[in-house]
């Protein structure tokens, strides 16, 4: 018997798979948890198959659910493209966005996914790099938009609109990596780097000796060096992995002031790029 799939039920199913819970899926879709549960049951009844195995502590797709997921994504993409072509034909084209690697890892995937889902005709070209390199390339015309780290006191110099404020913390493999060491070994990015400057300024204000033990241009490289016990680094609080330990005054380290992320727009950008800019600002303001 031929069955017609309900796209609304498929969207609910895919959102649950992506969010990892009925509650978070409901928040994303603006529906109650009971409504989400009912929609899953309707989809399972329609197909005559169990799609999600749910316990009080976990949620997993069944083998049938795994098989359906890829096809469901394709159907939703085709639907969203068709709707966009009719209702938003002008929201299309490529947008070039530059982002610091750590901020892109922690915050941007959900924000950008929301935008591309709403505007599937837009092609995003996202580049991750150090703030210095992003600024240089932005001023040479390589990007439509960039997100860059900046010192709050240098807001007028760097320019742009503040869209995020980051609490910074010291991070080590364990407390012994910082506590009891006469000269603190630092793991940092190359100069100039906001986190590097923040760390050195705070240590010198405290009068604690330091040395550069390891320099890495990537977040993964810095975290690997910390895990190996080569020294301590500075990270946004939300970027500290479970395998590493935030440390502070108990290890003789000074408090660190927050830093900022600012959004810069190139002159004469397209309406599509400006729409992405507005979306980033609004999404970060509500903590997406």
JSON list of C-alpha atoms in Angstrom, two decimals, residues 158-276:
[
{"chain": "A", "resi": 158, "resn": "UNK", "atom": "CA", "xyz": [39.05, 47.28, 15.61]},
{"chain": "A", "resi": 159, "resn": "UNK", "atom": "CA", "xyz": [35.52, 48.47, 14.90]},
{"chain": "A", "resi": 160, "resn": "UNK", "atom": "CA", "xyz": [32.44, 46.36, 14.36]},
{"chain": "A", "resi": 161, "resn": "UNK", "atom": "CA", "xyz": [29.50, 45.47, 16.59]},
{"chain": "A", "resi": 162, "resn": "UNK", "atom": "CA", "xyz": [29.98, 43.49, 19.76]},
{"chain": "A", "resi": 163, "resn": "UNK", "atom": "CA", "xyz": [27.94, 40.29, 19.49]},
{"chain": "A", "resi": 164, "resn": "UNK", "atom": "CA", "xyz": [29.42, 38.12, 22.24]},
{"chain": "A", "resi": 165, "resn": "UNK", "atom": "CA", "xyz": [31.30, 38.50, 25.51]},
{"chain": "A", "resi": 166, "resn": "UNK", "atom": "CA", "xyz": [33.54, 35.62, 26.54]},
{"chain": "A", "resi": 167, "resn": "UNK", "atom": "CA", "xyz": [34.53, 34.75, 30.12]},
{"chain": "A", "resi": 168, "resn": "UNK", "atom": "CA", "xyz": [38.11, 33.44, 29.97]},
{"chain": "A", "resi": 169, "resn": "UNK", "atom": "CA", "xyz": [39.67, 30.80, 32.24]},
{"chain": "A", "resi": 170, "resn": "UNK", "atom": "CA", "xyz": [43.06, 29.18, 32.74]},
{"chain": "A", "resi": 171, "resn": "UNK", "atom": "CA", "xyz": [43.13, 25.55, 31.60]},
{"chain": "A", "resi": 172, "resn": "UNK", "atom": "CA", "xyz": [45.57, 22.79, 32.60]},
{"chain": "A", "resi": 173, "resn": "UNK", "atom": "CA", "xyz": [45.88, 19.00, 32.50]},
{"chain": "A", "resi": 174, "resn": "UNK", "atom": "CA", "xyz": [45.74, 19.01, 36.30]},
{"chain": "A", "resi": 175, "resn": "UNK", "atom": "CA", "xyz": [46.52, 21.42, 39.10]},
{"chain": "A", "resi": 176, "resn": "UNK", "atom": "CA", "xyz": [50.16, 20.34, 39.26]},
{"chain": "A", "resi": 177, "resn": "UNK", "atom": "CA", "xyz": [50.69, 21.85, 35.79]},
{"chain": "A", "resi": 178, "resn": "UNK", "atom": "CA", "xyz": [50.34, 25.32, 37.32]},
{"chain": "A", "resi": 179, "resn": "UNK", "atom": "CA", "xyz": [50.54, 24.99, 41.09]},
{"chain": "A", "resi": 180, "resn": "UNK", "atom": "CA", "xyz": [54.03, 25.01, 42.58]},
{"chain": "A", "resi": 181, "resn": "UNK", "atom": "CA", "xyz": [55.85, 25.99, 39.38]},
{"chain": "A", "resi": 182, "resn": "UNK", "atom": "CA", "xyz": [58.12, 28.99, 39.89]},
{"chain": "A", "resi": 183, "resn": "UNK", "atom": "CA", "xyz": [57.94, 29.93, 36.20]},
{"chain": "A", "resi": 184, "resn": "UNK", "atom": "CA", "xyz": [54.58, 29.23, 34.59]},
{"chain": "A", "resi": 185, "resn": "UNK", "atom": "CA", "xyz": [54.79, 27.47, 31.18]},
{"chain": "A", "resi": 186, "resn": "UNK", "atom": "CA", "xyz": [52.29, 28.98, 28.74]},
{"chain": "A", "resi": 187, "resn": "UNK", "atom": "CA", "xyz": [50.67, 27.44, 25.66]},
{"chain": "A", "resi": 188, "resn": "UNK", "atom": "CA", "xyz": [49.59, 30.25, 23.37]},
{"chain": "A", "resi": 189, "resn": "UNK", "atom": "CA", "xyz": [48.76, 31.30, 19.82]},
{"chain": "A", "resi": 190, "resn": "UNK", "atom": "CA", "xyz": [51.24, 33.39, 17.80]},
{"chain": "A", "resi": 191, "resn": "UNK", "atom": "CA", "xyz": [51.31, 37.14, 18.34]},
{"chain": "A", "resi": 192, "resn": "UNK", "atom": "CA", "xyz": [49.18, 39.15, 18.24]},
{"chain": "A", "resi": 193, "resn": "UNK", "atom": "CA", "xyz": [46.51, 37.19, 20.10]},
{"chain": "A", "resi": 194, "resn": "UNK", "atom": "CA", "xyz": [43.96, 38.56, 22.57]},
{"chain": "A", "resi": 195, "resn": "UNK", "atom": "CA", "xyz": [44.14, 35.48, 24.81]},
{"chain": "A", "resi": 196, "resn": "UNK", "atom": "CA", "xyz": [47.95, 35.53, 24.81]},
{"chain": "A", "resi": 197, "resn": "UNK", "atom": "CA", "xyz": [48.06, 39.20, 25.73]},
{"chain": "A", "resi": 198, "resn": "UNK", "atom": "CA", "xyz": [45.39, 38.74, 28.39]},
{"chain": "A", "resi": 199, "resn": "UNK", "atom": "CA", "xyz": [47.37, 35.89, 30.00]},
{"chain": "A", "resi": 200, "resn": "UNK", "atom": "CA", "xyz": [50.71, 37.71, 29.99]},
{"chain": "A", "resi": 201, "resn": "UNK", "atom": "CA", "xyz": [49.28, 41.01, 31.24]},
{"chain": "A", "resi": 202, "resn": "UNK", "atom": "CA", "xyz": [47.49, 39.25, 34.11]},
{"chain": "A", "resi": 203, "resn": "UNK", "atom": "CA", "xyz": [50.62, 37.32, 35.15]},
{"chain": "A", "resi": 204, "resn": "UNK", "atom": "CA", "xyz": [52.85, 40.39, 35.03]},
{"chain": "A", "resi": 205, "resn": "UNK", "atom": "CA", "xyz": [50.34, 42.41, 37.06]},
{"chain": "A", "resi": 206, "resn": "UNK", "atom": "CA", "xyz": [50.51, 39.63, 39.67]},
{"chain": "A", "resi": 207, "resn": "UNK", "atom": "CA", "xyz": [54.32, 39.49, 39.44]},
{"chain": "A", "resi": 208, "resn": "UNK", "atom": "CA", "xyz": [54.37, 35.81, 38.53]},
{"chain": "A", "resi": 209, "resn": "UNK", "atom": "CA", "xyz": [57.19, 34.68, 36.19]},
{"chain": "A", "resi": 210, "resn": "UNK", "atom": "CA", "xyz": [56.17, 32.99, 32.95]},
{"chain": "A", "resi": 211, "resn": "UNK", "atom": "CA", "xyz": [57.65, 31.54, 29.76]},
{"chain": "A", "resi": 212, "resn": "UNK", "atom": "CA", "xyz": [56.27, 30.52, 26.37]},
{"chain": "A", "resi": 213, "resn": "UNK", "atom": "CA", "xyz": [56.47, 26.72, 26.37]},
{"chain": "A", "resi": 214, "resn": "UNK", "atom": "CA", "xyz": [54.45, 25.97, 23.23]},
{"chain": "A", "resi": 215, "resn": "UNK", "atom": "CA", "xyz": [52.97, 28.01, 20.39]},
{"chain": "A", "resi": 216, "resn": "UNK", "atom": "CA", "xyz": [50.15, 26.62, 18.25]},
{"chain": "A", "resi": 217, "resn": "UNK", "atom": "CA", "xyz": [48.09, 28.13, 15.45]},
{"chain": "A", "resi": 218, "resn": "UNK", "atom": "CA", "xyz": [45.19, 25.72, 16.05]},
{"chain": "A", "resi": 219, "resn": "UNK", "atom": "CA", "xyz": [42.82, 25.05, 18.92]},
{"chain": "A", "resi": 220, "resn": "UNK", "atom": "CA", "xyz": [43.35, 21.29, 18.59]},
{"chain": "A", "resi": 221, "resn": "UNK", "atom": "CA", "xyz": [47.13, 21.73, 18.80]},
{"chain": "A", "resi": 222, "resn": "UNK", "atom": "CA", "xyz": [46.89, 23.90, 21.91]},
{"chain": "A", "resi": 223, "resn": "UNK", "atom": "CA", "xyz": [44.57, 21.45, 23.66]},
{"chain": "A", "resi": 224, "resn": "UNK", "atom": "CA", "xyz": [46.83, 18.53, 22.77]},
{"chain": "A", "resi": 225, "resn": "UNK", "atom": "CA", "xyz": [49.80, 20.36, 24.28]},
{"chain": "A", "resi": 226, "resn": "UNK", "atom": "CA", "xyz": [47.84, 21.01, 27.48]},
{"chain": "A", "resi": 227, "resn": "UNK", "atom": "CA", "xyz": [46.79, 17.35, 27.68]},
{"chain": "A", "resi": 228, "resn": "UNK", "atom": "CA", "xyz": [50.45, 16.37, 27.32]},
{"chain": "A", "resi": 229, "resn": "UNK", "atom": "CA", "xyz": [51.28, 18.48, 30.37]},
{"chain": "A", "resi": 230, "resn": "UNK", "atom": "CA", "xyz": [53.45, 21.02, 28.51]},
{"chain": "A", "resi": 231, "resn": "UNK", "atom": "CA", "xyz": [51.82, 23.98, 30.23]},
{"chain": "A", "resi": 232, "resn": "UNK", "atom": "CA", "xyz": [48.61, 25.94, 30.73]},
{"chain": "A", "resi": 233, "resn": "UNK", "atom": "CA", "xyz": [46.55, 27.95, 28.30]},
{"chain": "A", "resi": 234, "resn": "UNK", "atom": "CA", "xyz": [43.63, 30.39, 28.26]},
{"chain": "A", "resi": 235, "resn": "UNK", "atom": "CA", "xyz": [40.27, 29.38, 26.75]},
{"chain": "A", "resi": 236, "resn": "UNK", "atom": "CA", "xyz": [36.71, 30.65, 26.78]},
{"chain": "A", "resi": 237, "resn": "UNK", "atom": "CA", "xyz": [34.93, 28.94, 29.67]},
{"chain": "A", "resi": 238, "resn": "UNK", "atom": "CA", "xyz": [32.50, 27.16, 27.35]},
{"chain": "A", "resi": 239, "resn": "UNK", "atom": "CA", "xyz": [35.37, 25.74, 25.28]},
{"chain": "A", "resi": 240, "resn": "UNK", "atom": "CA", "xyz": [37.05, 23.77, 28.10]},
{"chain": "A", "resi": 241, "resn": "UNK", "atom": "CA", "xyz": [36.86, 20.06, 27.17]},
{"chain": "A", "resi": 242, "resn": "UNK", "atom": "CA", "xyz": [35.99, 17.47, 29.82]},
{"chain": "A", "resi": 243, "resn": "UNK", "atom": "CA", "xyz": [39.51, 16.07, 29.62]},
{"chain": "A", "resi": 244, "resn": "UNK", "atom": "CA", "xyz": [41.04, 19.33, 30.90]},
{"chain": "A", "resi": 245, "resn": "UNK", "atom": "CA", "xyz": [40.71, 21.28, 34.14]},
{"chain": "A", "resi": 246, "resn": "UNK", "atom": "CA", "xyz": [39.88, 24.97, 34.67]},
{"chain": "A", "resi": 247, "resn": "UNK", "atom": "CA", "xyz": [42.27, 26.38, 37.30]},
{"chain": "A", "resi": 248, "resn": "UNK", "atom": "CA", "xyz": [42.51, 29.75, 39.00]},
{"chain": "A", "resi": 249, "resn": "UNK", "atom": "CA", "xyz": [43.44, 31.38, 42.32]},
{"chain": "A", "resi": 250, "resn": "UNK", "atom": "CA", "xyz": [43.82, 27.98, 44.02]},
{"chain": "A", "resi": 251, "resn": "UNK", "atom": "CA", "xyz": [46.76, 27.35, 41.65]},
{"chain": "A", "resi": 252, "resn": "UNK", "atom": "CA", "xyz": [48.20, 30.82, 42.10]},
{"chain": "A", "resi": 253, "resn": "UNK", "atom": "CA", "xyz": [46.77, 32.19, 38.87]},
{"chain": "A", "resi": 254, "resn": "UNK", "atom": "CA", "xyz": [45.17, 35.62, 38.48]},
{"chain": "A", "resi": 255, "resn": "UNK", "atom": "CA", "xyz": [41.58, 36.23, 37.39]},
{"chain": "A", "resi": 256, "resn": "UNK", "atom": "CA", "xyz": [41.08, 37.00, 33.70]},
{"chain": "A", "resi": 257, "resn": "UNK", "atom": "CA", "xyz": [38.82, 39.72, 32.36]},
{"chain": "A", "resi": 258, "resn": "UNK", "atom": "CA", "xyz": [36.28, 38.89, 29.66]},
{"chain": "A", "resi": 259, "resn": "UNK", "atom": "CA", "xyz": [37.07, 39.44, 26.02]},
{"chain": "A", "resi": 260, "resn": "UNK", "atom": "CA", "xyz": [34.74, 40.26, 23.14]},
{"chain": "A", "resi": 261, "resn": "UNK", "atom": "CA", "xyz": [33.71, 38.96, 19.74]},
{"chain": "A", "resi": 262, "resn": "UNK", "atom": "CA", "xyz": [32.82, 41.67, 17.23]},
{"chain": "A", "resi": 263, "resn": "UNK", "atom": "CA", "xyz": [31.09, 41.40, 13.84]},
{"chain": "A", "resi": 264, "resn": "UNK", "atom": "CA", "xyz": [32.43, 43.47, 10.94]},
{"chain": "A", "resi": 265, "resn": "UNK", "atom": "CA", "xyz": [30.60, 44.03, 7.65]},
{"chain": "A", "resi": 266, "resn": "UNK", "atom": "CA", "xyz": [32.39, 44.93, 4.43]},
{"chain": "A", "resi": 267, "resn": "UNK", "atom": "CA", "xyz": [31.19, 48.00, 2.56]},
{"chain": "A", "resi": 268, "resn": "UNK", "atom": "CA", "xyz": [28.59, 47.37, -0.12]},
{"chain": "A", "resi": 269, "resn": "UNK", "atom": "CA", "xyz": [27.76, 43.79, 0.84]},
{"chain": "A", "resi": 270, "resn": "UNK", "atom": "CA", "xyz": [24.76, 42.05, -0.73]},
{"chain": "A", "resi": 271, "resn": "UNK", "atom": "CA", "xyz": [21.33, 41.93, 0.86]},
{"chain": "A", "resi": 272, "resn": "UNK", "atom": "CA", "xyz": [21.93, 38.24, 1.45]},
{"chain": "A", "resi": 273, "resn": "UNK", "atom": "CA", "xyz": [25.13, 38.91, 3.39]},
{"chain": "A", "resi": 274, "resn": "UNK", "atom": "CA", "xyz": [23.42, 41.62, 5.40]},
{"chain": "A", "resi": 275, "resn": "UNK", "atom": "CA", "xyz": [20.59, 39.21, 6.24]},
{"chain": "A", "resi": 276, "resn": "UNK", "atom": "CA", "xyz": [23.14, 36.71, 7.54]}
]
